Every structure is written in structure tokens, then in C-alpha cells.
Short mmCIF file of C-alpha atoms in Angstrom, two decimals:
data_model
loop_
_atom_site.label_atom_id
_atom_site.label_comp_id
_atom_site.label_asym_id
_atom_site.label_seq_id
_atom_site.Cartn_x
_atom_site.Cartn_y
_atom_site.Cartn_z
CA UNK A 1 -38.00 74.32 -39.49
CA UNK A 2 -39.41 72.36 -36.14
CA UNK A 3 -37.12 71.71 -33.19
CA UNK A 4 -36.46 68.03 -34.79
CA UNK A 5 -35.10 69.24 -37.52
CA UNK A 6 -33.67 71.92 -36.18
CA UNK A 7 -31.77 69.52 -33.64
CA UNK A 8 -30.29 67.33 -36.43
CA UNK A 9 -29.20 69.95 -38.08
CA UNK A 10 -27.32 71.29 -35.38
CA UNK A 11 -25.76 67.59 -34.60
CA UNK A 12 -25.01 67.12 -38.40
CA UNK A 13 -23.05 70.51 -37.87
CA UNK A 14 -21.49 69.47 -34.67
CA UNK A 15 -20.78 66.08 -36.18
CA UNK A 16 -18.74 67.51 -39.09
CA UNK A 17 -16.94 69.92 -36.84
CA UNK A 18 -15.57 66.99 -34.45
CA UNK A 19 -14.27 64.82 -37.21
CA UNK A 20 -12.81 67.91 -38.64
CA UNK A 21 -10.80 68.81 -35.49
CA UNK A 22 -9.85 65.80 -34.13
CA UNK A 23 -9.04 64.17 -37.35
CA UNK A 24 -6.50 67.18 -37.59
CA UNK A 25 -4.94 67.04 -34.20
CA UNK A 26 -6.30 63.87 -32.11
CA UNK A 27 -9.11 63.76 -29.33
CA UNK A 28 -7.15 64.70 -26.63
CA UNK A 29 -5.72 68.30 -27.69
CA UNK A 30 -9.09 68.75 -29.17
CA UNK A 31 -11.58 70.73 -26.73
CA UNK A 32 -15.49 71.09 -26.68
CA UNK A 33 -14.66 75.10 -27.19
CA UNK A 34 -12.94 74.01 -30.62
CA UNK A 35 -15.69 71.90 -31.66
CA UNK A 36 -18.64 74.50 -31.09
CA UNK A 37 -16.55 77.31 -32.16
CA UNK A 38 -15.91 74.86 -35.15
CA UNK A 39 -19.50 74.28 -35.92
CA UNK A 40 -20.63 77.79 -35.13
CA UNK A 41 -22.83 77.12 -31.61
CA UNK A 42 -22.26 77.62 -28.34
CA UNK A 43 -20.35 75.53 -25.78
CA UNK A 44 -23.47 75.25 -24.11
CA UNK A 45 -25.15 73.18 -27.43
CA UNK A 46 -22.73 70.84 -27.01
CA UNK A 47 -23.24 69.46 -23.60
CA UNK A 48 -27.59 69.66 -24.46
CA UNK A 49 -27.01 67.58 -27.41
CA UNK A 50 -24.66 65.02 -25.79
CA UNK A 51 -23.01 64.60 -21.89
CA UNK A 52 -19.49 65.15 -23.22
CA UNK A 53 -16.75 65.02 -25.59
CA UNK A 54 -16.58 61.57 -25.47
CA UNK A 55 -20.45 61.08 -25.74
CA UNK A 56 -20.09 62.99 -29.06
CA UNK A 57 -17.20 61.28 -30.59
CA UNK A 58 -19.55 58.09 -29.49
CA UNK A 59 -22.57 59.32 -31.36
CA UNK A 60 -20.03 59.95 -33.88
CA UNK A 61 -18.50 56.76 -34.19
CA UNK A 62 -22.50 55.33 -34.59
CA UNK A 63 -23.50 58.27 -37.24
CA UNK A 64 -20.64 57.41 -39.67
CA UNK A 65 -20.87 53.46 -39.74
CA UNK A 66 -24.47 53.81 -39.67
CA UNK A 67 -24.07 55.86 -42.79
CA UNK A 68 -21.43 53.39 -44.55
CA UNK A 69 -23.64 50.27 -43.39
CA UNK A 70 -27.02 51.75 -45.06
CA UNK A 71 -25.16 52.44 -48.02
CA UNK A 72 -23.52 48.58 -48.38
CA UNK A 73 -26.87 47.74 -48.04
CA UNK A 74 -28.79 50.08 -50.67
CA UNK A 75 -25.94 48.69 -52.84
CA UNK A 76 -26.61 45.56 -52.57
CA UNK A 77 -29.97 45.90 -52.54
CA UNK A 78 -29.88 47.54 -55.88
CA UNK A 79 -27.56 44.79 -57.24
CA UNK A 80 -30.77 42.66 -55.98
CA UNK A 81 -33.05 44.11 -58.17
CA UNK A 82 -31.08 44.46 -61.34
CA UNK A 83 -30.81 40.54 -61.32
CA UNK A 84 -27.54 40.39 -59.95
CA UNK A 85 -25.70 37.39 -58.91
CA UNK A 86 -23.82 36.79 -55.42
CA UNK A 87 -20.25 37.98 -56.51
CA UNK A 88 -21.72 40.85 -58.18
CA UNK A 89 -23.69 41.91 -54.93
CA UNK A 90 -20.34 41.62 -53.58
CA UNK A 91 -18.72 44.07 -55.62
CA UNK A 92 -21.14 46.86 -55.94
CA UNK A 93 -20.69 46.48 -51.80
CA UNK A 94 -17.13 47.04 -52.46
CA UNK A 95 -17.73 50.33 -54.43
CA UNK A 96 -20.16 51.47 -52.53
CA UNK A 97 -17.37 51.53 -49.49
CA UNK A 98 -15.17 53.60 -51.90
CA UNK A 99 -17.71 56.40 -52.21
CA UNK A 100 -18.13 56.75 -48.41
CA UNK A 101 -14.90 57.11 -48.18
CA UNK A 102 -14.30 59.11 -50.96
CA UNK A 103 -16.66 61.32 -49.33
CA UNK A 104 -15.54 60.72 -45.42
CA UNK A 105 -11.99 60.47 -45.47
CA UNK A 106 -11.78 62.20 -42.00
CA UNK A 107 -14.27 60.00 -40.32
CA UNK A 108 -13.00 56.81 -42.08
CA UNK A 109 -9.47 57.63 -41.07
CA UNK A 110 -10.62 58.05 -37.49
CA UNK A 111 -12.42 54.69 -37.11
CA UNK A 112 -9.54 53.20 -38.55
CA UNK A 113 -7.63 54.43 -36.11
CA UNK A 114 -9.69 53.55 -33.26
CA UNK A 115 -9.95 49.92 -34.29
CA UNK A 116 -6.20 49.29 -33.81
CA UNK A 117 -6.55 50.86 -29.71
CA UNK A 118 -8.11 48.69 -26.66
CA UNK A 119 -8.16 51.36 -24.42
CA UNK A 120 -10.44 53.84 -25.38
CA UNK A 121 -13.73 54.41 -22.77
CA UNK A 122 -15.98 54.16 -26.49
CA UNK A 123 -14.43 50.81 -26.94
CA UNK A 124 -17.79 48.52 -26.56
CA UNK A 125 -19.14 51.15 -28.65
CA UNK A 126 -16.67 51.01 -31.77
CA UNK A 127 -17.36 47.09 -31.56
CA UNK A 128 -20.24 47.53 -32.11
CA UNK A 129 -20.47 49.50 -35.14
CA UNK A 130 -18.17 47.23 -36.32
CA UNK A 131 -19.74 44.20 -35.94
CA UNK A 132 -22.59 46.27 -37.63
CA UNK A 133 -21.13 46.75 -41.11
CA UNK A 134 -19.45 43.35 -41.06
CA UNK A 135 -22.37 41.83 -40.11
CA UNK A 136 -24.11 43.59 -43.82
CA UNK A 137 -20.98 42.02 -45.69
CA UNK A 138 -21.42 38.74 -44.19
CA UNK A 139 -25.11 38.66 -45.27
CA UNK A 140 -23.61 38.83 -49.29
CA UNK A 141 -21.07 35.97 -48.58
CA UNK A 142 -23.04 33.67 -47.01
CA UNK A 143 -23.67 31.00 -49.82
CA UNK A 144 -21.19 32.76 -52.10
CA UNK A 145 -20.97 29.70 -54.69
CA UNK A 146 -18.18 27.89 -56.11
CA UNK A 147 -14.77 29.45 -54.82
CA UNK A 148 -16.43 31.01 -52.25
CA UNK A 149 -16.37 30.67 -47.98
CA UNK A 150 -17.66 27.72 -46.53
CA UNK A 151 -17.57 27.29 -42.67
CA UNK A 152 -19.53 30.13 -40.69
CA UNK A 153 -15.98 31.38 -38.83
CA UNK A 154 -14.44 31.71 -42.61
CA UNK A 155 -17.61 33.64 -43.49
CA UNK A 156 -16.90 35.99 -40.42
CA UNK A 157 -13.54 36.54 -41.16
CA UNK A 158 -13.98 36.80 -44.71
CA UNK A 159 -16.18 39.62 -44.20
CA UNK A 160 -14.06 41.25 -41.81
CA UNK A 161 -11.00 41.06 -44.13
CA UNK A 162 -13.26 42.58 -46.61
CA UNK A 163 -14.35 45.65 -44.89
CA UNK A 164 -10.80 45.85 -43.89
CA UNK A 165 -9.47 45.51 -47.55
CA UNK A 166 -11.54 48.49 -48.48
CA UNK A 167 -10.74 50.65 -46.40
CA UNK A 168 -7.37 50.58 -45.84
CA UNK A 169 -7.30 50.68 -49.49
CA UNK A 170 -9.43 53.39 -49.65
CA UNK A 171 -7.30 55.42 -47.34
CA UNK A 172 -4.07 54.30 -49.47
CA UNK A 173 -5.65 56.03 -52.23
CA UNK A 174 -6.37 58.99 -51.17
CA UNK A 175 -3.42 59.79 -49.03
CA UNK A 176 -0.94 58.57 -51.45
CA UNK A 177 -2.43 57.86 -55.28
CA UNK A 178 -5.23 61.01 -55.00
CA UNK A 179 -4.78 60.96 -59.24
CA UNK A 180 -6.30 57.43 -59.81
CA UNK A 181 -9.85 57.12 -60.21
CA UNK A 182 -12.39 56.17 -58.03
CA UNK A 183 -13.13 53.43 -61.41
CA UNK A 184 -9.78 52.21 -61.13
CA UNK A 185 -9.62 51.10 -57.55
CA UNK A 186 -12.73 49.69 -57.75
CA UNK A 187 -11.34 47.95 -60.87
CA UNK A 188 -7.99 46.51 -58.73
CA UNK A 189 -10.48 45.49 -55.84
CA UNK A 190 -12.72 44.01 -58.14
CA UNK A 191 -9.80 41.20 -58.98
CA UNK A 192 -9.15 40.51 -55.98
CA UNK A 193 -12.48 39.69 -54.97
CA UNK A 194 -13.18 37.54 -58.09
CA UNK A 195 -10.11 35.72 -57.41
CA UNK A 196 -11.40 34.80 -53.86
CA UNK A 197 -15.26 34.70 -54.05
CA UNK A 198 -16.55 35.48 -57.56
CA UNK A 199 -16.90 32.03 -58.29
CA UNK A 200 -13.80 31.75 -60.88
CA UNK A 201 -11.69 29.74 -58.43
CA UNK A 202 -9.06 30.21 -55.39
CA UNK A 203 -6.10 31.28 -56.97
CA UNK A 204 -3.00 28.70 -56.99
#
């Protein structure tokens, strides 16, 4: 293994070990010590591979939406190449945010979190990220068809709604309906997008 891959490794590690911890009890009470003795390294790993704790949960923050943006995308992209049509494109976006979080709940419930407070020193960072994977959702409606967004602000808020609807959704199901499937929330969410973009007309 060279040192490249060596040093993702040990960031996926230390990556996994922050979300962990500070999903469990906040950023505050959690220390560096907790998060290297977390992801088996020392304290002194964590300070070479970033300048603090709050340069971590930063890279953090970037990591995880990074992840959940590539994978709208591949989704869509897919739906692209099978033929499919706008609304469709749509929805295999919206499932493919229900597997990241089905697989993330800790991170997802963390940049959740963050979105609702203003006075975090990562704030310019978090908007970032999250203009980033509104920015892929906004790509799919623009043009939606019949039923669909029309002015460039509804398309930006549209998408934002969007990503919101999943995952808070997302979270809802796994913190308080863990025995439905991940087919029938996508199936719920699925109506409510065809009712608002799908091209079958705003509901009256």
C-alpha cells in the first residue's frame, strides 16, 4: 500500500470515527482523543491529516455530500442511458438519496442538523456543499415538462425542497418506521414527485 493510499485510508477511518462520536454526543463534548482512540491512531494523526477538530468535521461535511452528490448524479446518469425521461431521472435521484442515507444515517443526521444553525465557524463551508447537491437536482428539473417548474427561482427552490423532502424523510424512516422498506418509501416519494413534476399535473 503507498503513502496515498495509505493516507485515505487512515482519513476514511478517521472520517467514520468522527461521525460516529459526535453523532452520539455532539461536537462540543466530543474530543480529538475520542476520535483517534475511536479510529484506532494516534492523537498525533489527527492534527497531520487536518489543523483541528473543526478542520475535520469540515473535511467531513465535504466527504459526505460529495459522496451523496456523485451518487444523484451516477443515478441520473444511468436513468440517461436506459432512455429515461425527465421525471424518471428525477426519481431514480430520489432513491438514490434513500440509499445514502440508508447507508449514512449518522452523517446525514449531522448535516441536517447543521443546516438549521448560523453560527457554526464551518458555516460557508456547509453552504457550500449544499449548494453542491442542490445544484445536481436542479440540473434534472430544469425543463421538467408539463406540470413541472418554470421560473429559474422556482427551479432553485424546487430543488432545494427536494433534497430537503428526502432527507428528512429519510431520517423519519429510519428513526421511527425502521420496518418499512427502502421500496416503499421510495414508492410514497415517488407520488409526491409525480404529483408535482412528473408531468401528470399540479394537484388541485
Amino acid at each position: 500500500m503507498n503513502s496515498g493510499t495509505r493516507r485515505h485510508a487512515t482519513r476514511q477511518r478517521l472520517y467514520d470515527a468522527a461521525v460516529t462520536l459526535i453523532a452520539e454526543q455532539g461536537f462540543s463534548a466530543t474530543t480529538v482523543e475520542e476520535i483517534a482512540e475511536r479510529a484506532g491512531v494516534a492523537k498525533g494523526t489527527v492534527y497531520y491529516n487536518f489543523e483541528s477538530k473543526t478542520g475535520l468535521f469540515e473535511a467531513l461535511l465535504r466527504h459526505g455530500v460529495e459522496q451523496l452528490a456523485a451518487s444523484l448524479e451516477q443515478a441520473a446518469d444511468d436513468a440517461v442511458r436506459r432512455g429515461a425521461g425527465r421525471g424518471e431521472r428525477l426519481d431514480a435521484m430520489v432513491r438514490a438519496g434513500l440509499v445514502f442515507v440508508d447507508r449514512c444515517p449518522a452523517f446525514t443526521r449531522l448535516y441536517v442538523a447543521e443546516l438549521w444553525r448560523t453560527n457554526r465557524a464551518w458555516q460557508s463551508t456547509l453552504a457550500a456543499v449544499r449548494r453542491r447537491v442542490v445544484a445536481v437536482v436542479e440540473k434534472g428539473l430544469r425543463g421538467a415538462g408539463p406540470g413541472g417548474p418554470g421560473a429559474e427561482d422556482d427551479v432553485s427552490l424546487t430543488a432545494s425542497a427536494l433534497v430537503g423532502m428526502v432527507l428528512v424523510a429519510a431520517l423519519d424512516w429510519k428513526a421511527f418506521q425502521p420496518e418499512r422498506s427502502l421500496d416503499e418509501v421510495h414508492g410514497a416519494l415517488s407520488l409526491l414527485l409525480r404529483g408535482r413534476i412528473g408531468g401528470s399535473g399540479r394537484p388541485g
